[in-house]
Coordinates of C-alpha atoms and ligand atoms in Angstrom, one line a residue:
M1 CA 33.2 15.7 -34.9
I2 CA 36.3 16.8 -33.0
A3 CA 34.5 18.7 -30.2
K4 CA 32.4 15.8 -29.2
K5 CA 35.5 13.6 -29.1
H6 CA 37.2 16.0 -26.7
I7 CA 34.3 15.7 -24.3
L8 CA 34.5 12.0 -24.5
Y9 CA 38.2 12.0 -23.7
A10 CA 37.6 14.2 -20.7
V11 CA 35.0 11.8 -19.4
I12 CA 37.4 8.8 -20.0
L13 CA 40.2 10.7 -18.2
L14 CA 38.1 11.1 -15.1
F15 CA 37.5 7.4 -15.0
V16 CA 41.1 6.3 -15.6
P17 CA 42.7 7.0 -12.2
V18 CA 39.9 4.9 -10.5
F19 CA 40.7 1.9 -12.7
L20 CA 44.5 2.2 -12.4
K21 CA 44.1 1.9 -8.6
A22 CA 41.8 -1.1 -9.0
Q23 CA 43.3 -4.2 -7.3
P24 CA 42.2 -7.7 -6.7
G25 CA 40.8 -8.4 -3.3
P26 CA 43.1 -8.3 -0.3
G27 CA 43.1 -12.1 -0.1
Y28 CA 44.5 -12.6 -3.6
W29 CA 48.0 -14.2 -4.0
Q30 CA 49.9 -15.8 -6.8
Q31 CA 53.1 -17.9 -6.9
R32 CA 56.2 -16.6 -8.6
V33 CA 59.1 -18.2 -10.6
E34 CA 62.5 -17.1 -11.7
Y35 CA 64.0 -19.5 -14.3
T36 CA 67.6 -19.5 -15.5
M37 CA 68.2 -22.1 -18.2
N38 CA 71.3 -23.0 -20.2
I39 CA 70.4 -25.1 -23.2
K40 CA 72.6 -26.9 -25.7
M41 CA 70.8 -27.9 -28.9
N42 CA 72.2 -30.7 -31.0
T43 CA 70.8 -30.3 -34.4
D44 CA 72.1 -33.7 -35.6
T45 CA 70.4 -35.8 -33.0
H46 CA 67.5 -33.4 -32.4
Q47 CA 68.2 -33.6 -28.7
L48 CA 68.8 -30.8 -26.3
S49 CA 70.4 -30.9 -22.9
G50 CA 70.1 -28.3 -20.3
T51 CA 70.3 -27.1 -16.7
Q52 CA 67.5 -25.3 -15.0
H53 CA 67.9 -23.1 -12.0
L54 CA 64.5 -22.2 -10.6
V55 CA 63.8 -19.9 -7.7
Y56 CA 60.2 -20.6 -6.6
Y57 CA 58.3 -18.3 -4.3
N58 CA 55.5 -19.8 -2.3
N59 CA 53.2 -16.8 -1.8
S60 CA 50.3 -19.1 -0.8
P61 CA 49.1 -19.4 2.8
D62 CA 49.9 -23.2 2.5
T63 CA 52.9 -25.3 3.4
L64 CA 53.9 -27.3 0.3
K65 CA 55.3 -30.8 0.7
K66 CA 55.5 -31.6 -3.0
V67 CA 55.8 -29.7 -6.2
Y68 CA 54.8 -30.9 -9.7
Y69 CA 56.4 -30.3 -13.2
H70 CA 55.0 -30.7 -16.7
L71 CA 57.1 -32.7 -19.1
Y72 CA 55.1 -32.1 -22.2
F73 CA 57.4 -33.8 -24.7
N74 CA 56.5 -37.2 -23.1
A75 CA 53.1 -36.9 -24.7
F76 CA 54.6 -37.6 -28.1
Q77 CA 55.1 -41.3 -27.5
P78 CA 53.0 -44.3 -28.8
G79 CA 50.5 -45.3 -26.1
S80 CA 50.6 -41.9 -24.3
M81 CA 47.3 -40.4 -23.1
M82 CA 47.4 -37.9 -25.9
D83 CA 47.8 -40.8 -28.4
V84 CA 45.0 -42.9 -26.9
R85 CA 42.7 -39.9 -26.6
S86 CA 43.3 -38.9 -30.2
R87 CA 42.7 -42.5 -31.4
T88 CA 39.5 -43.0 -29.4
I89 CA 37.6 -39.6 -29.5
S90 CA 34.8 -39.6 -32.1
D91 CA 36.0 -36.5 -33.9
P92 CA 39.8 -36.5 -33.6
D93 CA 41.9 -33.5 -34.7
R94 CA 43.0 -34.7 -38.1
R95 CA 46.5 -33.1 -37.6
V96 CA 47.1 -35.6 -34.8
G97 CA 44.9 -38.6 -35.7
D98 CA 47.0 -41.8 -35.2
R99 CA 50.3 -40.1 -36.0
I100 CA 51.7 -40.4 -32.4
S101 CA 51.2 -44.2 -32.5
K102 CA 53.4 -44.5 -35.5
L103 CA 56.4 -42.5 -34.2
K104 CA 59.7 -44.4 -34.2
D105 CA 62.3 -44.2 -31.4
N106 CA 64.2 -41.4 -33.0
E107 CA 61.0 -39.5 -33.8
I108 CA 59.3 -39.5 -30.4
G109 CA 59.6 -36.8 -27.8
F110 CA 60.9 -37.3 -24.3
Q111 CA 62.1 -35.5 -21.2
H112 CA 64.7 -37.3 -19.1
I113 CA 65.5 -35.8 -15.8
A114 CA 69.0 -36.6 -14.6
W115 CA 68.6 -35.1 -11.1
I116 CA 66.8 -32.5 -9.1
K117 CA 68.0 -30.6 -6.0
Q118 CA 66.1 -28.5 -3.5
D119 CA 68.4 -25.9 -2.0
N120 CA 71.4 -27.9 -3.2
V121 CA 70.2 -31.2 -1.7
P122 CA 69.1 -34.0 -4.1
V123 CA 65.3 -34.8 -3.9
T124 CA 63.4 -37.8 -5.1
F125 CA 60.9 -37.6 -8.0
K126 CA 58.4 -39.8 -9.8
I127 CA 57.4 -39.4 -13.4
E128 CA 54.0 -40.5 -14.8
G129 CA 53.3 -39.6 -18.4
T130 CA 53.8 -35.8 -18.7
V131 CA 53.7 -35.0 -15.0
M132 CA 56.6 -35.3 -12.5
E133 CA 56.0 -35.3 -8.8
V134 CA 58.9 -34.0 -6.6
K135 CA 58.8 -34.8 -2.9
L136 CA 60.4 -32.0 -1.0
N137 CA 63.1 -32.7 1.6
K138 CA 62.0 -29.7 3.5
P139 CA 58.4 -28.4 3.5
L140 CA 58.1 -25.1 1.8
L141 CA 56.5 -22.7 4.2
P142 CA 54.1 -19.9 3.3
K143 CA 55.9 -16.7 2.2
A144 CA 59.2 -18.7 1.8
K145 CA 61.2 -19.6 -1.3
A146 CA 63.0 -22.7 -2.5
V147 CA 65.7 -23.1 -5.2
F148 CA 65.3 -26.0 -7.5
D149 CA 68.1 -27.1 -9.8
L150 CA 67.8 -29.8 -12.3
Q151 CA 69.5 -31.3 -15.3
F152 CA 67.5 -32.6 -18.3
N153 CA 68.0 -34.2 -21.6
A154 CA 65.1 -34.0 -24.2
Q155 CA 64.4 -35.2 -27.6
V156 CA 62.3 -33.0 -29.9
P157 CA 59.5 -35.1 -31.5
I158 CA 58.6 -35.0 -35.1
Q159 CA 56.1 -32.2 -35.1
I160 CA 52.6 -33.5 -34.4
R161 CA 50.9 -30.5 -32.9
R162 CA 52.4 -27.1 -31.8
S163 CA 55.8 -28.2 -30.7
G164 CA 58.2 -30.4 -32.6
R165 CA 60.7 -30.6 -35.5
D166 CA 60.6 -30.7 -39.3
N167 CA 56.9 -29.9 -39.8
S168 CA 55.1 -29.8 -43.1
E169 CA 56.1 -26.3 -43.9
G170 CA 59.8 -27.2 -43.3
I171 CA 60.5 -25.3 -40.1
A172 CA 63.3 -27.0 -38.3
Y173 CA 62.3 -26.5 -34.6
S174 CA 59.1 -25.2 -33.0
M175 CA 60.1 -25.2 -29.4
T176 CA 57.0 -24.9 -27.3
Q177 CA 56.2 -26.7 -24.1
W178 CA 59.8 -27.8 -24.3
Y179 CA 61.3 -27.5 -20.8
P180 CA 60.4 -29.0 -17.4
K181 CA 57.8 -26.4 -16.3
I182 CA 56.6 -26.2 -12.7
A183 CA 52.9 -26.5 -12.5
E184 CA 50.6 -23.8 -11.2
Y185 CA 49.5 -23.8 -7.6
D186 CA 46.7 -21.4 -6.7
F187 CA 43.5 -21.0 -4.6
Q188 CA 42.3 -24.3 -6.2
G189 CA 45.5 -26.2 -5.4
W190 CA 47.8 -27.9 -8.0
H191 CA 47.0 -27.8 -11.7
A192 CA 49.2 -30.8 -12.6
Y193 CA 47.1 -32.0 -15.5
Q194 CA 48.3 -34.7 -17.9
Y195 CA 48.9 -33.2 -21.4
V196 CA 46.2 -34.7 -23.5
A197 CA 45.4 -32.2 -26.2
R198 CA 45.3 -28.6 -25.3
E199 CA 45.5 -25.6 -23.1
F200 CA 48.0 -24.6 -20.5
H201 CA 48.4 -22.7 -17.3
G202 CA 51.6 -21.1 -16.0
V203 CA 53.2 -19.4 -13.1
W204 CA 54.1 -15.7 -13.4
G205 CA 57.8 -14.9 -13.4
D206 CA 61.0 -14.1 -15.2
F207 CA 63.0 -16.2 -17.6
N208 CA 66.7 -15.9 -18.5
V209 CA 67.4 -18.5 -21.2
S210 CA 70.6 -19.1 -23.0
I211 CA 70.5 -21.4 -26.1
T212 CA 73.6 -22.7 -27.8
I213 CA 73.1 -23.8 -31.4
K214 CA 74.9 -23.9 -34.8
P215 CA 75.5 -20.4 -36.1
S216 CA 73.5 -20.9 -39.2
F217 CA 70.2 -21.1 -37.2
T218 CA 68.1 -18.0 -36.5
I219 CA 66.3 -18.1 -33.2
A220 CA 63.0 -16.3 -32.5
A221 CA 61.7 -16.4 -28.9
T222 CA 59.8 -15.0 -26.0
G223 CA 61.6 -12.0 -24.4
I224 CA 64.3 -9.7 -25.5
L225 CA 67.6 -10.8 -27.1
Q226 CA 70.4 -9.6 -24.8
N227 CA 73.4 -10.0 -27.2
P228 CA 72.1 -8.8 -30.6
D229 CA 75.4 -7.4 -31.8
K230 CA 77.1 -10.7 -31.3
I231 CA 74.3 -12.6 -32.9
G232 CA 73.3 -10.7 -36.1
H233 CA 70.6 -12.6 -37.9
G234 CA 68.7 -9.3 -38.4
Y235 CA 68.7 -8.5 -34.6
G236 CA 71.7 -6.1 -34.4
Q237 CA 74.7 -4.9 -36.3
G238 CA 76.8 -7.9 -35.4
K239 CA 78.4 -10.5 -37.6
T240 CA 76.2 -12.2 -40.2
V241 CA 75.9 -15.9 -40.8
A242 CA 78.5 -15.8 -43.5
D243 CA 81.3 -14.5 -41.3
A244 CA 80.4 -16.6 -38.2
T245 CA 83.5 -18.7 -37.7
S246 CA 82.7 -20.4 -34.5
S247 CA 80.9 -23.8 -34.6
E248 CA 78.2 -22.5 -32.3
L249 CA 76.5 -19.3 -31.1
T250 CA 74.9 -18.7 -27.7
W251 CA 71.7 -16.7 -27.8
N252 CA 70.6 -15.1 -24.5
F253 CA 66.9 -14.0 -24.0
I254 CA 65.4 -12.4 -21.0
A255 CA 61.6 -12.1 -20.5
K256 CA 60.1 -10.5 -17.4
D257 CA 56.6 -11.0 -16.0
V258 CA 55.5 -13.8 -18.3
I259 CA 53.9 -17.2 -17.8
D260 CA 55.9 -19.3 -20.3
F261 CA 58.9 -19.2 -22.7
A262 CA 58.7 -20.4 -26.3
W263 CA 61.2 -20.3 -29.2
A264 CA 61.8 -21.5 -32.7
A265 CA 64.9 -22.0 -34.8
D266 CA 65.4 -22.4 -38.5
P267 CA 68.4 -21.8 -40.8
D268 CA 66.2 -20.2 -43.5
Y269 CA 64.3 -17.6 -41.5
T270 CA 64.0 -14.1 -42.9
H271 CA 63.8 -11.6 -40.1
T272 CA 62.1 -8.2 -40.5
Q273 CA 60.9 -5.6 -38.0
V274 CA 58.1 -3.0 -37.8
Q275 CA 57.4 -0.5 -35.1
V276 CA 53.9 0.0 -33.6
P277 CA 53.6 3.8 -32.9
N278 CA 53.7 4.2 -29.1
G279 CA 53.8 0.4 -28.9
P280 CA 56.1 -2.6 -29.3
V281 CA 58.6 -3.5 -32.0
I282 CA 57.1 -6.4 -34.0
H283 CA 59.6 -9.0 -35.3
L284 CA 58.5 -11.3 -38.1
F285 CA 60.3 -14.6 -38.9
Y286 CA 59.4 -16.6 -41.9
Q287 CA 60.9 -18.7 -44.7
K288 CA 60.7 -16.5 -47.7
S289 CA 59.1 -18.2 -50.8
E290 CA 56.4 -17.5 -53.3
K291 CA 54.0 -19.1 -50.9
T292 CA 54.8 -16.7 -48.0
E293 CA 56.3 -13.5 -49.3
A294 CA 53.3 -11.4 -50.2
T295 CA 51.3 -12.5 -47.2
W296 CA 54.1 -11.8 -44.7
K297 CA 54.8 -8.4 -46.3
K298 CA 51.1 -7.5 -45.9
M299 CA 51.2 -8.8 -42.3
E300 CA 53.7 -6.1 -41.3
D301 CA 51.1 -3.4 -41.9
T302 CA 48.1 -5.4 -40.6
S303 CA 49.8 -6.5 -37.4
V304 CA 50.6 -2.8 -36.5
K305 CA 46.9 -2.0 -37.0
V306 CA 45.8 -4.9 -34.8
F307 CA 48.1 -3.8 -32.0
Q308 CA 46.8 -0.2 -32.3
Y309 CA 43.2 -1.3 -32.3
L310 CA 43.6 -3.6 -29.3
N311 CA 45.6 -1.0 -27.3
E312 CA 42.9 1.5 -27.8
H313 CA 39.9 -0.7 -26.9
F314 CA 41.1 -3.3 -24.5
G315 CA 44.1 -1.8 -22.6
R316 CA 47.8 -1.2 -23.4
Y317 CA 50.0 -4.2 -24.5
P318 CA 52.3 -4.6 -21.5
F319 CA 55.6 -5.5 -23.3
N320 CA 57.8 -3.6 -25.7
S321 CA 58.4 -6.5 -28.2
Y322 CA 56.3 -9.1 -30.0
S323 CA 57.4 -11.8 -32.5
I324 CA 55.3 -13.4 -35.2
I325 CA 57.0 -16.6 -36.0
Q326 CA 56.3 -19.1 -38.8
G327 CA 56.0 -22.3 -36.8
G328 CA 54.3 -24.2 -39.6
D329 CA 51.3 -25.5 -37.8
G330 CA 48.0 -23.8 -37.0
G331 CA 48.6 -21.0 -34.5
M332 CA 49.4 -20.9 -30.8
E333 CA 49.9 -18.1 -28.4
Y334 CA 52.9 -17.6 -26.2
P335 CA 54.1 -14.7 -24.2
M336 CA 55.5 -11.9 -26.4
C337 CA 55.3 -14.2 -29.5
T338 CA 53.2 -16.5 -31.5
L339 CA 53.9 -19.5 -33.7
I340 CA 51.6 -19.6 -36.7
L341 CA 51.4 -21.3 -40.0
G342 CA 53.2 -19.4 -42.8
E343 CA 51.7 -20.6 -46.0
G344 CA 48.1 -20.9 -47.3
K345 CA 45.7 -18.1 -48.1
A346 CA 46.7 -14.6 -47.0
D347 CA 43.3 -14.0 -45.2
G348 CA 43.6 -17.2 -43.2
V349 CA 47.2 -16.6 -42.2
I350 CA 46.6 -12.9 -41.3
G351 CA 43.4 -13.8 -39.5
T352 CA 45.3 -16.3 -37.4
M353 CA 48.0 -13.7 -36.7
A354 CA 45.3 -11.3 -35.4
H355 CA 43.8 -14.0 -33.2
E356 CA 47.2 -14.9 -31.7
V357 CA 48.1 -11.3 -31.1
A358 CA 44.8 -10.8 -29.2
H359 CA 45.9 -13.6 -26.9
S360 CA 48.5 -11.2 -25.7
W361 CA 45.6 -9.6 -23.8
Y362 CA 43.5 -12.7 -23.1
Q363 CA 46.1 -15.2 -21.7
M364 CA 49.5 -13.5 -21.8
A365 CA 48.3 -10.5 -19.6
L366 CA 45.0 -11.8 -18.2
A367 CA 46.3 -15.3 -17.4
S368 CA 43.1 -17.1 -16.6
N369 CA 43.3 -20.9 -16.2
E370 CA 42.7 -21.8 -19.8
S371 CA 42.5 -25.5 -19.1
L372 CA 39.5 -24.9 -16.8
H373 CA 38.0 -21.8 -18.5
P374 CA 39.0 -22.0 -22.1
W375 CA 36.1 -19.6 -23.0
M376 CA 37.9 -16.9 -21.1
D377 CA 40.9 -17.1 -23.3
E378 CA 39.8 -18.4 -26.6
G379 CA 36.4 -16.7 -26.5
Y380 CA 37.6 -13.3 -25.4
T381 CA 40.5 -13.5 -27.9
S382 CA 38.1 -14.4 -30.7
F383 CA 35.9 -11.5 -29.7
A384 CA 38.7 -9.0 -29.6
S385 CA 40.4 -10.1 -32.8
A386 CA 37.1 -10.2 -34.6
E387 CA 36.4 -6.6 -33.7
A388 CA 39.9 -5.6 -34.6
M389 CA 39.9 -7.2 -38.0
A390 CA 36.3 -6.0 -38.8
S391 CA 37.5 -2.5 -38.0
I392 CA 40.6 -2.8 -40.2
M393 CA 38.8 -4.4 -43.1
G394 CA 35.7 -2.2 -42.7
M395 CA 33.3 -5.1 -42.2
P396 CA 30.0 -5.1 -40.2
N397 CA 28.8 -7.6 -37.6
P398 CA 32.1 -9.3 -36.6
H399 CA 30.3 -11.7 -34.3
T400 CA 27.7 -13.2 -36.6
G401 CA 29.8 -16.3 -37.2
A402 CA 30.1 -17.0 -33.5
Y403 CA 26.4 -16.9 -33.0
Q404 CA 25.8 -19.2 -36.0
S405 CA 28.3 -21.7 -34.7
Y406 CA 26.7 -21.6 -31.2
F407 CA 23.2 -22.1 -32.6
Y408 CA 24.5 -25.1 -34.6
L409 CA 25.8 -26.7 -31.5
A410 CA 22.8 -25.8 -29.4
K411 CA 20.5 -27.6 -31.9
S412 CA 22.7 -30.7 -32.0
N413 CA 22.8 -33.2 -29.1
L414 CA 26.5 -32.5 -28.5
Q415 CA 26.4 -29.4 -26.3
E416 CA 28.0 -29.7 -22.9
P417 CA 28.4 -27.1 -20.1
A418 CA 31.3 -24.8 -20.6
N419 CA 32.6 -25.0 -17.1
Q420 CA 34.6 -28.2 -17.4
H421 CA 38.3 -28.9 -18.1
S422 CA 38.9 -28.4 -21.8
D423 CA 40.4 -31.9 -22.3
H424 CA 37.3 -33.5 -20.8
F425 CA 34.7 -32.6 -23.4
N426 CA 33.2 -35.6 -25.2
T427 CA 33.9 -34.2 -28.6
N428 CA 36.4 -31.7 -30.1
R429 CA 33.4 -30.0 -31.7
A430 CA 31.7 -29.2 -28.4
Y431 CA 35.0 -28.0 -26.9
T432 CA 35.8 -25.7 -29.9
T433 CA 32.3 -24.2 -30.1
V434 CA 32.0 -23.7 -26.3
A435 CA 35.5 -22.2 -26.0
Y436 CA 35.7 -20.0 -29.1
S437 CA 32.1 -19.2 -30.1
M438 CA 30.2 -19.3 -26.8
G439 CA 33.0 -17.3 -25.2
E440 CA 32.7 -14.7 -27.9
V441 CA 28.9 -14.6 -27.7
F442 CA 29.2 -14.4 -23.9
L443 CA 30.8 -10.9 -24.4
E444 CA 28.7 -9.7 -27.2
Q445 CA 25.6 -10.7 -25.3
M446 CA 27.1 -8.9 -22.2
K447 CA 26.7 -5.7 -24.3
Y448 CA 23.0 -6.5 -24.7
L449 CA 22.7 -6.9 -20.9
I450 CA 24.7 -3.8 -19.6
G451 CA 25.0 -1.5 -22.6
E452 CA 27.8 -0.9 -25.0
E453 CA 29.5 1.9 -23.1
N454 CA 29.5 0.0 -19.7
F455 CA 30.9 -3.0 -21.6
Y456 CA 34.0 -1.4 -23.0
R457 CA 34.6 0.5 -19.8
G458 CA 34.4 -2.9 -18.1
M459 CA 36.8 -4.6 -20.5
K460 CA 39.4 -1.9 -19.7
A461 CA 38.7 -2.1 -16.0
Y462 CA 39.1 -5.9 -16.1
Y463 CA 42.4 -5.5 -17.9
N464 CA 43.7 -2.8 -15.5
T465 CA 42.6 -4.7 -12.4
W466 CA 43.8 -8.2 -13.4
K467 CA 46.7 -7.9 -15.9
M468 CA 49.7 -10.0 -15.0
K469 CA 47.5 -12.0 -12.7
H470 CA 45.2 -15.0 -12.8
P471 CA 41.6 -13.8 -13.0
S472 CA 38.8 -16.3 -12.4
P473 CA 35.3 -16.2 -14.0
N474 CA 34.0 -14.6 -10.9
D475 CA 36.7 -11.9 -10.9
F476 CA 35.6 -10.9 -14.4
I477 CA 31.9 -10.8 -13.5
R478 CA 32.6 -8.8 -10.4
V479 CA 34.4 -6.1 -12.5
M480 CA 31.5 -6.0 -14.9
E481 CA 29.0 -5.8 -12.0
K482 CA 30.9 -2.8 -10.5
V483 CA 31.1 -1.0 -13.8
S484 CA 27.4 -1.5 -14.6
D485 CA 25.9 -1.5 -11.1
M486 CA 24.0 -4.6 -12.1
Q487 CA 23.9 -8.2 -10.8
L488 CA 25.4 -10.6 -13.4
G489 CA 26.3 -13.8 -11.5
W490 CA 23.1 -15.5 -12.8
Y491 CA 24.3 -14.8 -16.4
L492 CA 27.6 -16.6 -15.7
R493 CA 25.9 -19.5 -14.1
Y494 CA 23.4 -20.0 -16.9
W495 CA 25.7 -19.4 -19.9
I496 CA 28.8 -21.1 -18.6
G497 CA 27.4 -23.6 -16.0
T498 CA 24.4 -25.1 -17.9
T499 CA 23.2 -25.8 -21.5
K500 CA 19.9 -24.0 -21.0
K501 CA 18.8 -22.1 -24.0
I502 CA 17.3 -18.7 -24.7
D503 CA 14.1 -18.6 -26.7
Y504 CA 11.5 -15.8 -26.5
G505 CA 8.3 -15.4 -28.6
F506 CA 4.9 -13.8 -28.7
G507 CA 1.7 -14.9 -27.1
V508 CA -1.7 -13.1 -27.4
V509 CA -1.9 -9.5 -28.7
T510 CA -5.0 -7.6 -27.8
D511 CA -6.5 -4.2 -28.1
K512 CA -8.5 -2.4 -25.3
D513 CA -9.5 1.2 -24.8
G514 CA -7.0 2.6 -27.4
S515 CA -4.1 0.6 -26.0
T516 CA -2.4 -2.6 -27.2
Y517 CA -1.4 -5.4 -24.9
V518 CA 1.4 -7.6 -26.1
E519 CA 2.2 -10.9 -24.4
V520 CA 5.9 -11.9 -24.6
K521 CA 6.6 -15.5 -23.8
R522 CA 9.7 -17.1 -22.4
V523 CA 9.8 -20.3 -24.3
G524 CA 13.3 -21.4 -23.3
E525 CA 14.6 -21.9 -19.7
F526 CA 17.1 -19.1 -19.8
P527 CA 15.7 -15.8 -18.6
M528 CA 16.8 -12.5 -20.2
P529 CA 15.7 -8.9 -20.2
I530 CA 13.9 -8.0 -23.4
D531 CA 14.3 -5.2 -26.0
L532 CA 11.0 -5.0 -27.8
M533 CA 10.7 -2.8 -30.9
V534 CA 7.3 -1.5 -31.9
T535 CA 7.1 -0.2 -35.5
Y536 CA 4.0 1.8 -36.3
K537 CA 2.3 2.1 -39.7
D538 CA 3.4 5.8 -39.9
G539 CA 7.0 4.6 -39.9
S540 CA 7.9 5.7 -36.4
Q541 CA 9.4 3.3 -33.9
Q542 CA 9.2 2.9 -30.1
L543 CA 11.6 0.7 -28.1
Y544 CA 10.3 -0.9 -25.0
Y545 CA 12.7 -2.4 -22.4
L546 CA 11.5 -5.2 -20.1
P547 CA 14.0 -5.5 -17.3
M548 CA 14.5 -9.0 -15.8
N549 CA 14.6 -8.8 -12.0
E550 CA 17.7 -11.0 -11.5
L551 CA 19.8 -8.1 -13.0
M552 CA 18.6 -5.7 -10.3
G553 CA 19.1 -2.8 -12.8
V554 CA 18.3 -1.3 -16.1
K555 CA 20.9 -0.9 -18.9
P556 CA 21.4 2.7 -20.1
A557 CA 19.5 3.5 -23.3
T558 CA 21.6 3.7 -26.4
L559 CA 22.4 7.4 -27.1
G560 CA 19.5 9.1 -28.9
A561 CA 17.2 6.0 -28.6
N562 CA 13.5 6.6 -27.8
R563 CA 13.0 4.0 -25.1
I564 CA 10.2 3.2 -22.5
V565 CA 11.2 1.1 -19.5
S566 CA 8.4 -1.3 -18.5
D567 CA 7.9 -2.9 -15.1
T568 CA 10.3 -5.6 -14.1
W569 CA 9.8 -9.2 -15.3
P570 CA 10.2 -11.6 -12.4
W571 CA 12.4 -14.4 -13.9
V572 CA 10.0 -17.2 -12.8
N573 CA 7.1 -15.9 -14.8
P574 CA 6.8 -17.7 -18.1
S575 CA 5.1 -14.7 -19.8
Y576 CA 4.7 -10.9 -19.5
V577 CA 2.2 -8.5 -20.9
V578 CA 3.5 -5.1 -22.2
K579 CA 1.0 -2.2 -22.5
I580 CA 1.6 -0.1 -25.6
N581 CA -0.2 3.3 -25.5
R582 CA -1.5 3.1 -29.1
K583 CA -4.2 1.1 -30.7
L584 CA -3.5 -2.1 -32.4
S585 CA -4.5 -0.9 -35.8
D586 CA -1.6 1.7 -35.6
I587 CA 1.0 -1.1 -35.3
E588 CA 2.9 -2.5 -38.2
S589 CA 5.2 -5.0 -36.4
L590 CA 6.6 -6.1 -33.1
E591 CA 10.2 -7.5 -32.8
I592 CA 12.1 -9.0 -29.9
D593 CA 15.8 -8.0 -29.7
P594 CA 16.1 -6.1 -33.1
S595 CA 19.9 -5.8 -32.4
Q596 CA 20.1 -9.7 -32.5
R597 CA 22.7 -9.7 -29.7
M598 CA 20.6 -12.0 -27.6
A599 CA 21.5 -15.6 -28.5
D600 CA 17.9 -16.7 -29.1
I601 CA 18.1 -20.2 -30.6
N602 CA 14.8 -19.7 -32.5
R603 CA 14.5 -16.3 -34.1
T604 CA 11.6 -17.3 -36.3
N605 CA 9.2 -16.4 -33.5
N606 CA 10.9 -13.1 -32.6
K607 CA 9.0 -10.9 -35.0
I608 CA 5.3 -10.5 -36.0
V609 CA 4.0 -8.4 -38.7
L610 CA 0.4 -7.8 -37.5
S611 CA -1.2 -7.4 -40.9
E612 CA 0.0 -10.9 -41.7
I613 CA -1.2 -12.5 -38.5
V614 CA -5.0 -12.1 -38.5
P615 CA -5.8 -14.6 -35.7
F616 CA -3.9 -12.5 -33.1
Q617 CA -6.0 -9.5 -33.6
N618 CA -8.8 -8.9 -31.1
T619 CA -9.0 -12.5 -30.1
T620 CA -9.6 -11.7 -26.5
K621 CA -10.8 -8.7 -24.6
Ligands
ZN1 ZN1 43.4 -19.0 -29.5

């Protein structure tokens, strides 16, 4: 249906200029960093030493008297907060367990800071756990910049989670959260959280990183390699490992407009590249073996398709390069790259790749504070990668699993509100379900509230308004409100701020003067608008829509759908009576939300087949 497609494109083109001009409000500001780091990696002692030159721009309206840095490697020491948390939480991540408590001196991680200077003058600092507080000599005024220089020496821990050395798949170095990283300061103040288990937040800026290492190692990293011809290793036409005569090689990477810098190094990496049409070059780094080869070959093709799908539906990937790196542990997203496990079942590895690639949209472009709002990064990423993989694999209903996992949590006694710091959930299970599944359901359910077309238009508008910035939950909701012309703050407050549940069912069904009166009941505390499908005995169907007044609007009807919009349902009313203009004996069945996008925790009361439920007929007049 080419003609129809052209009309659609014309409509989209009319909208595009509006979105490209979209900007955050005039009061929005964000800090900026420019890092230059020179790193020397000693592969015998597993220690690195480095200098860091950081230009820090205070774009806030505040005068800063202190700054904070994260020193994440300090978490990998017996007795650290990460260790204690893992040993005391009721459902620990089995990959961590009590492993930190057993690390020997030459296996722990640490970050030692030799000195720090502010504008060439030494400053005092204090380290507690994974956070360093630096007292400024000179207050940093609004709209001013400071230059911080420091020297550090670090030991790479045995890999426990994400970063570390010599993991179970035999990758030498997974270098993530590896350098002294200045904490984010925003409208909520400092985000100098102790590293306990998960999630990060970063300042937007540029990285220029030089890493000196033995020439046998291949490095994969955030950014673009600046000296490929000197390096070789599959990057350029330069010398190969075999004819490298020097005892070390210096790799120089530059990344612009990113929130972090990650790298990995291994002497046995195979490096291949594929090109996404009109998109980035994808670099793949893995240890070739019978456990990896077929999967990583297949991944070349699938990763291209994932990028194409996400570009088309959620906005254009903002960089021209992306690296998929075997890091040997789970999967974790970083700017312009990911570290994922390399072995295991192909479906699992490739599914993980798709998830981490989707983080390039939901975290590496739309850098929400994932510590405070993990559902905005894990949930949105799960949503986008599920849709991409379902489309590529030709599978229906990509979000069913997320609903099931939410229902499971909602029926347990472990559910907690989503709007808390991701490290502070009582259980890992509650965190995981809230962040991944409830975040995914939040979006799928948004389609139910505002309609599919508004939803995808909104996702692109969100991307174009907030990419390379730090959107908050409210910023997302405001975009969706503007696109749909509906009021959605209540939905954010209920779904993210509370553990209230959605449950609708039927009350009394009566017959009077040739019409049928159907009572719909709000059983749960969470109000929603209702799609009610009436199926007649002659096989025809009629959709009724019961708007809920907090929305202050009516979603557009699905194209071609035969829909009647009823009067508004005030959210305080526990029940509502719909008038159907046909007699009861014509009706075969009644169903609430036939699309099953509303996260109704009890679907057993959502449908009644009238012939089966005799007591409901003509019970009252
Ligand atoms: Zn994720």
